[in-house]
C-alpha cells in the first residue's frame, strides 16, 4: 500500500531487518520509484526482484557517497511478492545438489530501512504525468522511474503442460519454477530406461543455457549410476543451434556428439499428453512430430509482461524501450525512465550475471540525470553477460560475451573457455556455494558488481 502522509509503520523481520512498508495513509510521491515483478512466483524471472533490489540499494549508496544522501523515504519499490528467490539455484536443486529452501527468503527481510516497500503490483504506466497506478487503483508519482519487472513465463502456451507439472506421475518437470524444480531431481532419479527428453523454446528466454545445464547434469547422473546404456538423452530446441554464441555453440555441439545426445533443432514443444507420455513438437516447416518420453524436462516459452506490453513505455515487441548503452528510455519525452534486466529491450541474454553488469551503469546514469539533467556519457553497458554452463558434476564451460555475441572472457588469455574443464571445478563450487552467498549477502544489498566483486566501477 502507498505512502501519502508521514505516517508509516516499521516492520521487524525475523532477521531483524527493519522494513519501511507503506501504510494505508501513504505518501504518493517519491524521488525514485522501482517497479518490481508484478506477477506470481511461477511466472517471474531472474530480474524480477534481483535487479530492483540491487539497483535501488546501489542508487541510495551512490548519492550517499557523493555527499548528497537521499532521505529514507525517497526510494520506493512497488512489489507485492511475499517471497524472493535466487533462481539460478533452481538448476542446482534439479541436479540434486541443494534443497530448494536454500533459495527462498521473505521479501520483507531483504528490504533495508532506507527503502520503502509498497506491497502492491503495478498495473499501468502514465509517463506523461510521471505516475504508476497499482492494481488497487492507487497512483504513485515519481521524479525518476526504474522498471525492473522481469518477464512472463507462458506455461499455458504448451497444451497440457500446467496439468502435467502438478501430476506426480507425469514424468514432466521444469527448473523454471520453484514449485517444480525439486520434481526435476525426482524424475531424473526415477527413470531406469527409456527416453529422457529436454526442451528449449525458440525466442527469448531467461538464462538460455539453463535447459542444457540440467540436461548435461542428468546425462552425467545417468552415467555415474550405470543407466546411460538404457536411457537415451535427447535435446529438442526451437533454436537453430546449441547456443547463440558460435564459439560455445560449436563446442557444445561437439560435446553432444561425443556423448551420444540426440539433437533436434528448430523443434518447438506445443503439447504434452501425459496419458500416453507423448510430447508434440512443431518443426520449422510447420509439420509436427510426436516423441515418446519417460522423463520430459520443459523450458517453457517466455515473453514480455502484459502490463508493460500494453503500456506507452514498451517497444513494438513489448519490452521497455531503452538505449542499449545508457539504459535510459529511447523516447526523449520519457528521459526520466530507465529499465534493467529481463523486462528491458537490451539485446543481450537475460541472466542474473547481466544484471550485475547493468546495475552500476544504470545507477551512475540515474545519479547523473537527477543531478545534472543528463546521463554520464562514460557510463555505458557493453552487453556483457556470463553463463557458467555446467556440463557435468565437477566440470563447467564458462561462456562470457557482449553485444553481437562476441566473447569477452575473463580467463581467455590463459585457457580455452569453450572447453569444459575439471580445472574449472572451483568455479562449479563457486556456482554451488559462493555465488548464492554473494547474492544474498551483497548483490541484493547493492554491494556486488559482477566480475569486479565488491568494487563499484568509476565512470570519470
CSV table of C-alpha atoms in Angstrom, one decimal:
chain,number,residue,atom,x,y,z
A,1,UNK,CA,0.0,0.0,0.0
A,2,UNK,CA,1.1,3.5,-0.7
A,3,UNK,CA,2.6,6.2,1.5
A,4,UNK,CA,0.7,9.5,1.3
A,5,UNK,CA,1.5,11.1,4.7
A,6,UNK,CA,4.4,10.9,7.0
A,7,UNK,CA,2.6,8.1,8.7
A,8,UNK,CA,4.2,4.7,8.2
A,9,UNK,CA,5.0,1.6,10.2
A,10,UNK,CA,8.2,-0.2,10.8
A,11,UNK,CA,8.0,-4.0,10.4
A,12,UNK,CA,10.7,-6.0,12.1
A,13,UNK,CA,11.7,-9.1,10.1
A,14,UNK,CA,12.9,-12.4,11.5
A,15,UNK,CA,16.4,-11.4,10.6
A,16,UNK,CA,15.9,-8.1,12.4
A,17,UNK,CA,15.9,-6.1,9.2
A,18,UNK,CA,13.7,-3.1,9.5
A,19,UNK,CA,11.3,-2.8,6.6
A,20,UNK,CA,9.7,0.6,5.8
A,21,UNK,CA,6.4,-0.5,4.5
A,22,UNK,CA,3.7,1.8,3.1
A,23,UNK,CA,0.6,2.3,5.1
A,24,UNK,CA,-3.0,3.0,4.1
A,25,UNK,CA,-2.3,6.7,4.7
A,26,UNK,CA,0.7,6.6,2.4
A,27,UNK,CA,2.6,9.3,0.7
A,28,UNK,CA,2.0,9.5,-3.1
A,29,UNK,CA,5.3,10.9,-4.4
A,30,UNK,CA,8.8,9.6,-4.4
A,31,UNK,CA,12.0,10.8,-5.9
A,32,UNK,CA,12.7,7.3,-7.3
A,33,UNK,CA,10.2,4.5,-7.9
A,34,UNK,CA,11.3,1.0,-8.8
A,35,UNK,CA,8.7,-1.3,-10.3
A,36,UNK,CA,9.2,-4.9,-9.3
A,37,UNK,CA,7.8,-8.2,-10.6
A,38,UNK,CA,4.0,-7.7,-10.6
A,39,UNK,CA,3.5,-11.5,-11.2
A,40,UNK,CA,3.2,-14.6,-9.2
A,41,UNK,CA,6.2,-16.8,-8.5
A,42,UNK,CA,5.6,-19.3,-11.3
A,43,UNK,CA,5.8,-16.5,-13.9
A,44,UNK,CA,8.6,-14.4,-12.6
A,45,UNK,CA,12.1,-14.2,-14.0
A,46,UNK,CA,15.6,-13.6,-12.7
A,47,UNK,CA,15.4,-9.8,-12.8
A,48,UNK,CA,12.0,-9.7,-11.0
A,49,UNK,CA,13.3,-8.5,-7.6
A,50,UNK,CA,17.0,-9.2,-8.2
A,51,UNK,CA,17.5,-6.2,-10.4
A,52,UNK,CA,15.2,-3.9,-8.5
A,53,UNK,CA,16.7,-4.6,-5.1
A,54,UNK,CA,20.3,-4.3,-6.4
A,55,UNK,CA,19.8,-1.1,-8.2
A,56,UNK,CA,17.6,0.6,-5.6
A,57,UNK,CA,20.3,0.0,-3.0
A,58,UNK,CA,23.1,1.0,-5.3
A,59,UNK,CA,21.4,4.3,-6.1
A,60,UNK,CA,20.9,5.0,-2.4
A,61,UNK,CA,24.6,4.4,-1.7
A,62,UNK,CA,25.7,6.4,-4.8
A,63,UNK,CA,24.0,9.5,-3.5
A,64,UNK,CA,25.4,8.9,0.0
A,65,UNK,CA,28.9,8.5,-1.4
A,66,UNK,CA,28.6,11.8,-3.3
A,67,UNK,CA,27.7,13.6,-0.1
A,68,UNK,CA,24.1,14.2,-1.1
A,69,UNK,CA,22.3,11.4,0.7
A,70,UNK,CA,18.7,10.7,-0.1
A,71,UNK,CA,16.1,10.6,2.7
A,72,UNK,CA,14.9,7.3,3.9
A,73,UNK,CA,11.6,7.6,2.2
A,74,UNK,CA,12.8,8.9,-1.2
A,75,UNK,CA,13.1,5.5,-2.9
A,76,UNK,CA,10.1,3.1,-3.1
A,77,UNK,CA,9.8,-0.4,-4.5
A,78,UNK,CA,6.4,-1.5,-5.8
A,79,UNK,CA,6.2,-5.3,-5.5
A,80,UNK,CA,3.5,-7.4,-3.9
A,81,UNK,CA,5.6,-10.6,-3.8
A,82,UNK,CA,5.8,-12.3,-0.4
A,83,UNK,CA,9.0,-14.2,-1.2
A,84,UNK,CA,12.2,-13.6,-3.1
A,85,UNK,CA,14.0,-16.3,-5.0
A,86,UNK,CA,17.6,-16.9,-6.1
A,87,UNK,CA,16.5,-18.5,-9.3
A,88,UNK,CA,19.9,-19.6,-10.7
A,89,UNK,CA,19.9,-22.0,-7.7
A,90,UNK,CA,16.9,-23.9,-9.1
A,91,UNK,CA,19.3,-25.8,-11.5
A,92,UNK,CA,21.2,-27.0,-8.5
A,93,UNK,CA,18.0,-28.2,-7.0
A,94,UNK,CA,17.1,-30.1,-10.1
A,95,UNK,CA,20.6,-31.6,-10.1
A,96,UNK,CA,20.3,-32.9,-6.6
A,97,UNK,CA,22.9,-30.6,-5.2
A,98,UNK,CA,20.9,-28.3,-2.9
A,99,UNK,CA,17.5,-28.1,-1.3
A,100,UNK,CA,15.2,-25.5,-2.8
A,101,UNK,CA,14.6,-23.9,0.6
A,102,UNK,CA,18.1,-22.5,0.3
A,103,UNK,CA,17.0,-20.2,-2.4
A,104,UNK,CA,13.9,-18.6,-0.9
A,105,UNK,CA,13.6,-15.8,1.6
A,106,UNK,CA,10.7,-13.5,2.6
A,107,UNK,CA,11.0,-10.3,0.6
A,108,UNK,CA,10.5,-8.0,3.6
A,109,UNK,CA,13.7,-9.4,5.2
A,110,UNK,CA,15.7,-8.1,2.2
A,111,UNK,CA,14.3,-4.5,2.3
A,112,UNK,CA,16.6,-2.2,4.4
A,113,UNK,CA,15.2,0.7,6.3
A,114,UNK,CA,16.3,3.2,3.7
A,115,UNK,CA,13.9,1.8,1.1
A,116,UNK,CA,10.1,1.9,1.2
A,117,UNK,CA,8.2,-1.2,0.2
A,118,UNK,CA,4.8,-0.7,-1.4
A,119,UNK,CA,3.4,-4.2,-1.3
A,120,UNK,CA,1.2,-3.9,-4.4
A,121,UNK,CA,1.6,-4.7,-8.0
A,122,UNK,CA,2.0,-2.1,-10.8
A,123,UNK,CA,-0.8,-2.1,-13.4
A,124,UNK,CA,-0.5,1.0,-15.5
A,125,UNK,CA,2.2,3.4,-16.5
A,126,UNK,CA,1.4,7.1,-17.2
A,127,UNK,CA,4.7,8.6,-18.3
A,128,UNK,CA,3.3,11.9,-19.3
A,129,UNK,CA,2.1,12.5,-15.7
A,130,UNK,CA,5.1,10.7,-14.1
A,131,UNK,CA,3.0,8.2,-12.3
A,132,UNK,CA,2.3,4.5,-11.9
A,133,UNK,CA,-1.0,3.0,-10.9
A,134,UNK,CA,-1.3,-0.1,-8.9
A,135,UNK,CA,-3.8,-3.0,-9.1
A,136,UNK,CA,-5.6,-1.5,-6.1
A,137,UNK,CA,-6.2,1.7,-8.0
A,138,UNK,CA,-3.6,3.8,-6.2
A,139,UNK,CA,-1.4,6.3,-8.0
A,140,UNK,CA,2.3,6.7,-7.2
A,141,UNK,CA,4.2,9.6,-8.8
A,142,UNK,CA,7.9,9.9,-9.2
A,143,UNK,CA,10.8,12.1,-10.4
A,144,UNK,CA,12.6,9.1,-11.8
A,145,UNK,CA,11.2,5.6,-12.7
A,146,UNK,CA,13.1,2.4,-12.9
A,147,UNK,CA,11.3,-0.7,-14.4
A,148,UNK,CA,12.8,-4.0,-13.2
A,149,UNK,CA,9.8,-6.2,-13.6
A,150,UNK,CA,11.3,-9.3,-15.2
A,151,UNK,CA,9.4,-11.3,-17.9
A,152,UNK,CA,6.4,-13.6,-18.3
A,153,UNK,CA,6.7,-17.3,-18.4
A,154,UNK,CA,3.9,-18.7,-20.6
A,155,UNK,CA,3.2,-22.1,-19.3
A,156,UNK,CA,-0.3,-22.1,-20.8
A,157,UNK,CA,1.2,-21.8,-24.3
A,158,UNK,CA,2.0,-25.5,-24.3
A,159,UNK,CA,-1.2,-27.6,-24.2
A,160,UNK,CA,-1.3,-29.9,-21.2
A,161,UNK,CA,1.8,-28.6,-19.6
A,162,UNK,CA,0.3,-26.9,-16.5
A,163,UNK,CA,-1.6,-30.2,-15.7
A,164,UNK,CA,1.5,-32.3,-16.3
A,165,UNK,CA,3.6,-30.3,-13.9
A,166,UNK,CA,1.3,-30.9,-11.0
A,167,UNK,CA,0.9,-34.6,-11.8
A,168,UNK,CA,3.4,-36.5,-9.7
A,169,UNK,CA,3.4,-39.4,-12.2
A,170,UNK,CA,3.6,-37.5,-15.4
A,171,UNK,CA,7.4,-37.5,-15.7
A,172,UNK,CA,7.2,-33.9,-16.7
A,173,UNK,CA,9.1,-31.2,-14.7
A,174,UNK,CA,10.9,-27.9,-15.0
A,175,UNK,CA,13.7,-25.9,-13.3
A,176,UNK,CA,11.9,-22.7,-14.2
A,177,UNK,CA,9.6,-22.8,-11.2
A,178,UNK,CA,10.3,-23.0,-7.5
A,179,UNK,CA,7.3,-25.3,-7.1
A,180,UNK,CA,8.6,-27.9,-9.7
A,181,UNK,CA,12.4,-27.6,-9.6
A,182,UNK,CA,12.7,-30.4,-7.0
A,183,UNK,CA,10.5,-32.6,-9.2
A,184,UNK,CA,13.2,-32.5,-11.8
A,185,UNK,CA,15.6,-34.3,-9.5
A,186,UNK,CA,12.9,-36.8,-8.6
A,187,UNK,CA,12.3,-37.6,-12.3
A,188,UNK,CA,16.0,-37.8,-13.1
A,189,UNK,CA,16.5,-40.3,-10.2
A,190,UNK,CA,13.3,-42.2,-11.1
A,191,UNK,CA,14.0,-43.1,-14.7
A,192,UNK,CA,15.6,-46.5,-15.3
A,193,UNK,CA,15.2,-46.9,-19.0
A,194,UNK,CA,13.6,-45.2,-22.0
A,195,UNK,CA,13.7,-41.6,-23.3
A,196,UNK,CA,14.9,-38.6,-21.3
A,197,UNK,CA,13.8,-35.5,-23.4
A,198,UNK,CA,15.0,-32.0,-22.7
A,199,UNK,CA,13.4,-28.9,-24.4
A,200,UNK,CA,14.2,-25.3,-25.2
A,201,UNK,CA,11.8,-22.9,-26.9
A,202,UNK,CA,12.5,-20.6,-29.8
A,203,UNK,CA,12.8,-16.9,-28.9
A,204,UNK,CA,14.0,-15.0,-25.8
A,205,UNK,CA,14.2,-16.9,-22.5
A,206,UNK,CA,15.9,-16.2,-19.3
A,207,UNK,CA,19.2,-17.9,-18.8
A,208,UNK,CA,19.4,-19.6,-22.3
A,209,UNK,CA,22.0,-22.0,-21.1
A,210,UNK,CA,19.8,-23.4,-18.3
A,211,UNK,CA,17.9,-26.0,-20.4
A,212,UNK,CA,21.3,-27.5,-21.3
A,213,UNK,CA,22.7,-27.3,-17.8
A,214,UNK,CA,20.1,-29.6,-16.4
A,215,UNK,CA,20.4,-31.9,-19.4
A,216,UNK,CA,24.1,-32.3,-19.0
A,217,UNK,CA,23.8,-32.9,-15.3
A,218,UNK,CA,21.1,-35.6,-15.9
A,219,UNK,CA,23.3,-37.2,-18.6
A,220,UNK,CA,26.2,-37.3,-16.1
A,221,UNK,CA,24.0,-38.7,-13.4
A,222,UNK,CA,22.8,-41.5,-15.7
A,223,UNK,CA,26.4,-42.3,-16.5
A,224,UNK,CA,27.5,-42.3,-12.9
A,225,UNK,CA,24.7,-44.6,-11.8
A,226,UNK,CA,25.1,-47.1,-14.7
A,227,UNK,CA,21.9,-46.1,-16.5
A,228,UNK,CA,23.4,-44.4,-19.6
A,229,UNK,CA,23.1,-47.6,-21.7
A,230,UNK,CA,19.4,-47.8,-21.0
A,231,UNK,CA,18.4,-44.1,-21.1
A,232,UNK,CA,18.5,-42.2,-24.3
A,233,UNK,CA,19.0,-38.4,-23.8
A,234,UNK,CA,17.7,-36.1,-26.4
A,235,UNK,CA,17.7,-32.3,-26.8
A,236,UNK,CA,14.8,-30.7,-28.7
A,237,UNK,CA,15.3,-27.0,-29.2
A,238,UNK,CA,13.4,-24.3,-31.1
A,239,UNK,CA,16.7,-22.6,-31.9
A,240,UNK,CA,18.9,-23.4,-35.0
A,241,UNK,CA,21.9,-24.2,-32.9
A,242,UNK,CA,23.1,-25.2,-29.4
A,243,UNK,CA,23.9,-21.7,-28.2
A,244,UNK,CA,23.7,-18.1,-29.5
A,245,UNK,CA,27.5,-17.5,-29.5
A,246,UNK,CA,29.1,-19.6,-32.2
A,247,UNK,CA,32.3,-20.4,-30.3
A,248,UNK,CA,30.4,-22.0,-27.5
A,249,UNK,CA,27.7,-23.4,-29.7
A,250,UNK,CA,30.3,-25.3,-31.8
A,251,UNK,CA,31.9,-26.7,-28.6
A,252,UNK,CA,28.6,-27.7,-27.1
A,253,UNK,CA,27.5,-29.5,-30.3
A,254,UNK,CA,30.8,-31.4,-30.4
A,255,UNK,CA,30.2,-32.4,-26.8
A,256,UNK,CA,26.7,-33.5,-27.7
A,257,UNK,CA,28.1,-35.7,-30.5
A,258,UNK,CA,30.8,-37.2,-28.2
A,259,UNK,CA,28.2,-38.1,-25.6
A,260,UNK,CA,25.7,-39.5,-27.9
A,261,UNK,CA,23.0,-37.0,-27.1
A,262,UNK,CA,20.4,-36.6,-30.0
A,263,UNK,CA,20.0,-33.0,-31.2
A,264,UNK,CA,16.8,-31.9,-32.9
A,265,UNK,CA,16.9,-28.2,-33.9
A,266,UNK,CA,14.0,-25.9,-34.8
A,267,UNK,CA,11.6,-28.1,-32.9
A,268,UNK,CA,9.2,-26.3,-30.6
A,269,UNK,CA,7.2,-28.1,-28.0
A,270,UNK,CA,3.5,-27.4,-28.4
A,271,UNK,CA,1.7,-30.0,-26.3
A,272,UNK,CA,2.1,-32.7,-23.7
A,273,UNK,CA,0.0,-35.9,-23.5
A,274,UNK,CA,0.6,-37.4,-20.1
A,275,UNK,CA,-1.7,-40.3,-20.6
A,276,UNK,CA,0.4,-41.6,-23.4
A,277,UNK,CA,3.7,-40.0,-22.4
A,278,UNK,CA,4.0,-38.2,-25.7
A,279,UNK,CA,5.4,-34.7,-26.5
A,280,UNK,CA,4.4,-33.0,-29.7
A,281,UNK,CA,6.8,-30.6,-31.4
A,282,UNK,CA,6.3,-28.2,-34.3
A,283,UNK,CA,9.1,-28.1,-36.8
A,284,UNK,CA,10.3,-25.1,-38.9
A,285,UNK,CA,8.2,-26.3,-42.0
A,286,UNK,CA,5.0,-26.3,-39.9
A,287,UNK,CA,4.7,-30.0,-39.6
A,288,UNK,CA,4.6,-31.8,-36.2
A,289,UNK,CA,6.2,-34.8,-34.7
A,290,UNK,CA,5.2,-36.9,-31.7
A,291,UNK,CA,8.0,-38.0,-29.4
A,292,UNK,CA,7.7,-40.7,-26.7
A,293,UNK,CA,9.2,-39.8,-23.4
A,294,UNK,CA,9.7,-41.3,-19.9
A,295,UNK,CA,11.1,-38.1,-18.5
A,296,UNK,CA,10.4,-34.7,-20.1
A,297,UNK,CA,12.1,-31.5,-18.9
A,298,UNK,CA,10.4,-28.4,-20.2
A,299,UNK,CA,11.8,-24.9,-20.6
A,300,UNK,CA,8.6,-23.0,-21.4
A,301,UNK,CA,8.2,-20.1,-23.8
A,302,UNK,CA,8.6,-16.6,-22.4
A,303,UNK,CA,7.8,-13.0,-23.4
A,304,UNK,CA,7.1,-9.5,-22.1
A,305,UNK,CA,4.7,-8.9,-19.3
A,306,UNK,CA,1.2,-7.8,-20.5
A,307,UNK,CA,1.0,-4.7,-18.3
A,308,UNK,CA,4.3,-3.5,-19.9
A,309,UNK,CA,3.4,-4.6,-23.4
A,310,UNK,CA,0.2,-2.7,-23.3
A,311,UNK,CA,1.9,0.5,-22.0
A,312,UNK,CA,3.3,3.5,-23.7
A,313,UNK,CA,6.8,2.8,-22.5
A,314,UNK,CA,7.0,-0.5,-24.5
A,315,UNK,CA,8.7,-1.1,-27.8
A,316,UNK,CA,6.9,-2.9,-30.7
A,317,UNK,CA,7.5,-6.3,-29.1
A,318,UNK,CA,6.6,-5.4,-25.5
A,319,UNK,CA,9.9,-4.8,-23.8
A,320,UNK,CA,10.7,-1.4,-22.1
A,321,UNK,CA,12.4,0.5,-24.9
A,322,UNK,CA,15.8,1.7,-23.7
A,323,UNK,CA,19.1,2.8,-25.1
A,324,UNK,CA,21.3,-0.3,-25.1
A,325,UNK,CA,24.3,1.6,-23.6
A,326,UNK,CA,22.7,4.0,-21.1
A,327,UNK,CA,19.6,2.0,-20.2
A,328,UNK,CA,17.6,5.3,-20.5
A,329,UNK,CA,14.3,5.3,-22.3
A,330,UNK,CA,14.5,5.9,-26.0
A,331,UNK,CA,11.6,8.4,-26.1
A,332,UNK,CA,13.0,11.9,-25.5
A,333,UNK,CA,9.8,12.7,-23.6
A,334,UNK,CA,10.5,9.9,-21.1
A,335,UNK,CA,14.1,10.5,-20.2
A,336,UNK,CA,13.4,10.1,-16.5
A,337,UNK,CA,12.5,6.4,-17.2
A,338,UNK,CA,15.2,3.7,-17.0
A,339,UNK,CA,14.9,-0.1,-17.2
A,340,UNK,CA,17.1,-3.0,-16.3
A,341,UNK,CA,17.1,-6.8,-16.7
A,342,UNK,CA,14.7,-9.1,-18.4
A,343,UNK,CA,11.9,-6.6,-19.0
A,344,UNK,CA,14.2,-4.3,-20.9
A,345,UNK,CA,14.8,-4.2,-24.7
A,346,UNK,CA,18.6,-4.7,-24.2
A,347,UNK,CA,19.8,-7.0,-26.9
A,348,UNK,CA,21.7,-9.4,-24.7
A,349,UNK,CA,21.0,-12.6,-22.7
A,350,UNK,CA,18.6,-12.3,-19.8
A,351,UNK,CA,20.6,-13.5,-16.9
A,352,UNK,CA,21.5,-12.5,-13.3
A,353,UNK,CA,25.1,-12.0,-14.5
A,354,UNK,CA,23.9,-9.4,-17.0
A,355,UNK,CA,22.1,-7.6,-14.2
A,356,UNK,CA,25.4,-7.3,-12.2
A,357,UNK,CA,27.0,-5.5,-15.2
A,358,UNK,CA,23.9,-3.4,-15.9
A,359,UNK,CA,23.2,-2.1,-12.4
A,360,UNK,CA,26.3,0.1,-11.9
A,361,UNK,CA,25.7,1.7,-15.3
A,362,UNK,CA,22.1,2.4,-14.6
A,363,UNK,CA,23.0,3.7,-11.1
A,364,UNK,CA,25.5,6.1,-12.5
A,365,UNK,CA,23.2,7.3,-15.2
A,366,UNK,CA,20.3,7.8,-12.8
A,367,UNK,CA,22.6,9.7,-10.4
A,368,UNK,CA,23.9,11.9,-13.2
A,369,UNK,CA,20.4,12.5,-14.6
A,370,UNK,CA,19.0,13.5,-11.3
A,371,UNK,CA,22.0,15.8,-10.5
A,372,UNK,CA,22.7,17.3,-14.0
A,373,UNK,CA,19.7,16.5,-16.2
A,374,UNK,CA,21.6,14.1,-18.4
A,375,UNK,CA,23.3,10.7,-18.3
A,376,UNK,CA,27.0,10.2,-17.8
A,377,UNK,CA,28.5,9.7,-21.3
A,378,UNK,CA,31.1,7.4,-19.8
A,379,UNK,CA,28.7,5.1,-18.2
A,380,UNK,CA,27.9,2.6,-20.9
A,381,UNK,CA,26.8,-1.1,-20.8
A,382,UNK,CA,28.5,-3.2,-23.4
A,383,UNK,CA,26.1,-6.1,-23.3
A,384,UNK,CA,28.3,-8.2,-21.0
A,385,UNK,CA,26.8,-11.4,-19.6
A,386,UNK,CA,28.1,-14.7,-18.5
A,387,UNK,CA,26.7,-18.2,-18.5
A,388,UNK,CA,28.5,-20.8,-16.3
A,389,UNK,CA,27.4,-23.9,-18.2
A,390,UNK,CA,27.6,-26.9,-16.0
A,391,UNK,CA,28.3,-29.8,-18.3
A,392,UNK,CA,28.5,-32.5,-15.6
A,393,UNK,CA,29.3,-33.0,-11.9
A,394,UNK,CA,32.6,-31.3,-11.4
A,395,UNK,CA,33.1,-29.6,-14.8
A,396,UNK,CA,32.0,-26.4,-16.3
A,397,UNK,CA,32.2,-24.3,-19.6
A,398,UNK,CA,32.4,-20.6,-18.8
A,399,UNK,CA,30.7,-18.6,-21.5
A,400,UNK,CA,31.2,-14.9,-21.4
A,401,UNK,CA,30.2,-12.4,-24.1
A,402,UNK,CA,28.9,-9.0,-25.0
A,403,UNK,CA,26.7,-7.4,-27.6
A,404,UNK,CA,26.9,-9.1,-31.0
A,405,UNK,CA,27.6,-12.5,-29.4
A,406,UNK,CA,31.3,-11.5,-29.1
A,407,UNK,CA,33.2,-13.5,-26.5
A,408,UNK,CA,34.7,-11.4,-23.6
A,409,UNK,CA,36.4,-13.9,-21.4
A,410,UNK,CA,38.0,-13.4,-18.0
A,411,UNK,CA,40.5,-16.3,-18.5
A,412,UNK,CA,40.6,-16.3,-22.3
A,413,UNK,CA,44.3,-15.3,-22.4
A,414,UNK,CA,45.2,-18.4,-20.5
A,415,UNK,CA,42.7,-21.2,-21.4
A,416,UNK,CA,40.0,-22.0,-23.9
A,417,UNK,CA,36.8,-21.3,-22.0
A,418,UNK,CA,34.8,-23.1,-24.6
A,419,UNK,CA,36.3,-26.4,-23.3
A,420,UNK,CA,34.6,-27.9,-20.2
A,421,UNK,CA,37.3,-28.3,-17.6
A,422,UNK,CA,37.7,-30.0,-14.4
A,423,UNK,CA,40.2,-27.3,-13.7
A,424,UNK,CA,37.1,-25.1,-13.5
A,425,UNK,CA,35.8,-27.2,-10.7
A,426,UNK,CA,36.4,-24.4,-8.3
A,427,UNK,CA,34.0,-22.3,-10.4
A,428,UNK,CA,31.5,-25.0,-10.2
A,429,UNK,CA,31.8,-25.0,-6.5
A,430,UNK,CA,31.5,-21.2,-6.6
A,431,UNK,CA,28.3,-21.6,-8.6
A,432,UNK,CA,27.1,-24.0,-6.0
A,433,UNK,CA,28.2,-22.3,-2.8
A,434,UNK,CA,29.9,-18.9,-3.3
A,435,UNK,CA,27.6,-17.3,-5.9
A,436,UNK,CA,24.4,-17.9,-3.8
A,437,UNK,CA,26.2,-16.5,-0.7
A,438,UNK,CA,27.4,-13.4,-2.7
A,439,UNK,CA,23.8,-13.0,-4.0
A,440,UNK,CA,22.2,-12.9,-0.5
A,441,UNK,CA,25.0,-11.1,1.3
A,442,UNK,CA,25.9,-8.5,-1.3
A,443,UNK,CA,24.1,-8.4,-4.6
A,444,UNK,CA,20.5,-7.7,-3.3
A,445,UNK,CA,22.1,-5.2,-0.9
A,446,UNK,CA,23.6,-3.3,-3.8
A,447,UNK,CA,27.2,-4.2,-2.9
A,448,UNK,CA,28.1,-6.7,-5.7
A,449,UNK,CA,29.4,-5.6,-9.0
A,450,UNK,CA,29.8,-8.8,-11.0
A,451,UNK,CA,33.3,-9.6,-12.1
A,452,UNK,CA,34.5,-6.5,-10.2
A,453,UNK,CA,33.3,-8.1,-6.9
A,454,UNK,CA,32.8,-5.5,-4.1
A,455,UNK,CA,34.4,-2.7,-6.0
A,456,UNK,CA,32.0,-0.3,-7.8
A,457,UNK,CA,33.2,0.8,-11.2
A,458,UNK,CA,34.1,4.5,-11.6
A,459,UNK,CA,32.9,6.5,-14.6
A,460,UNK,CA,35.1,9.5,-14.6
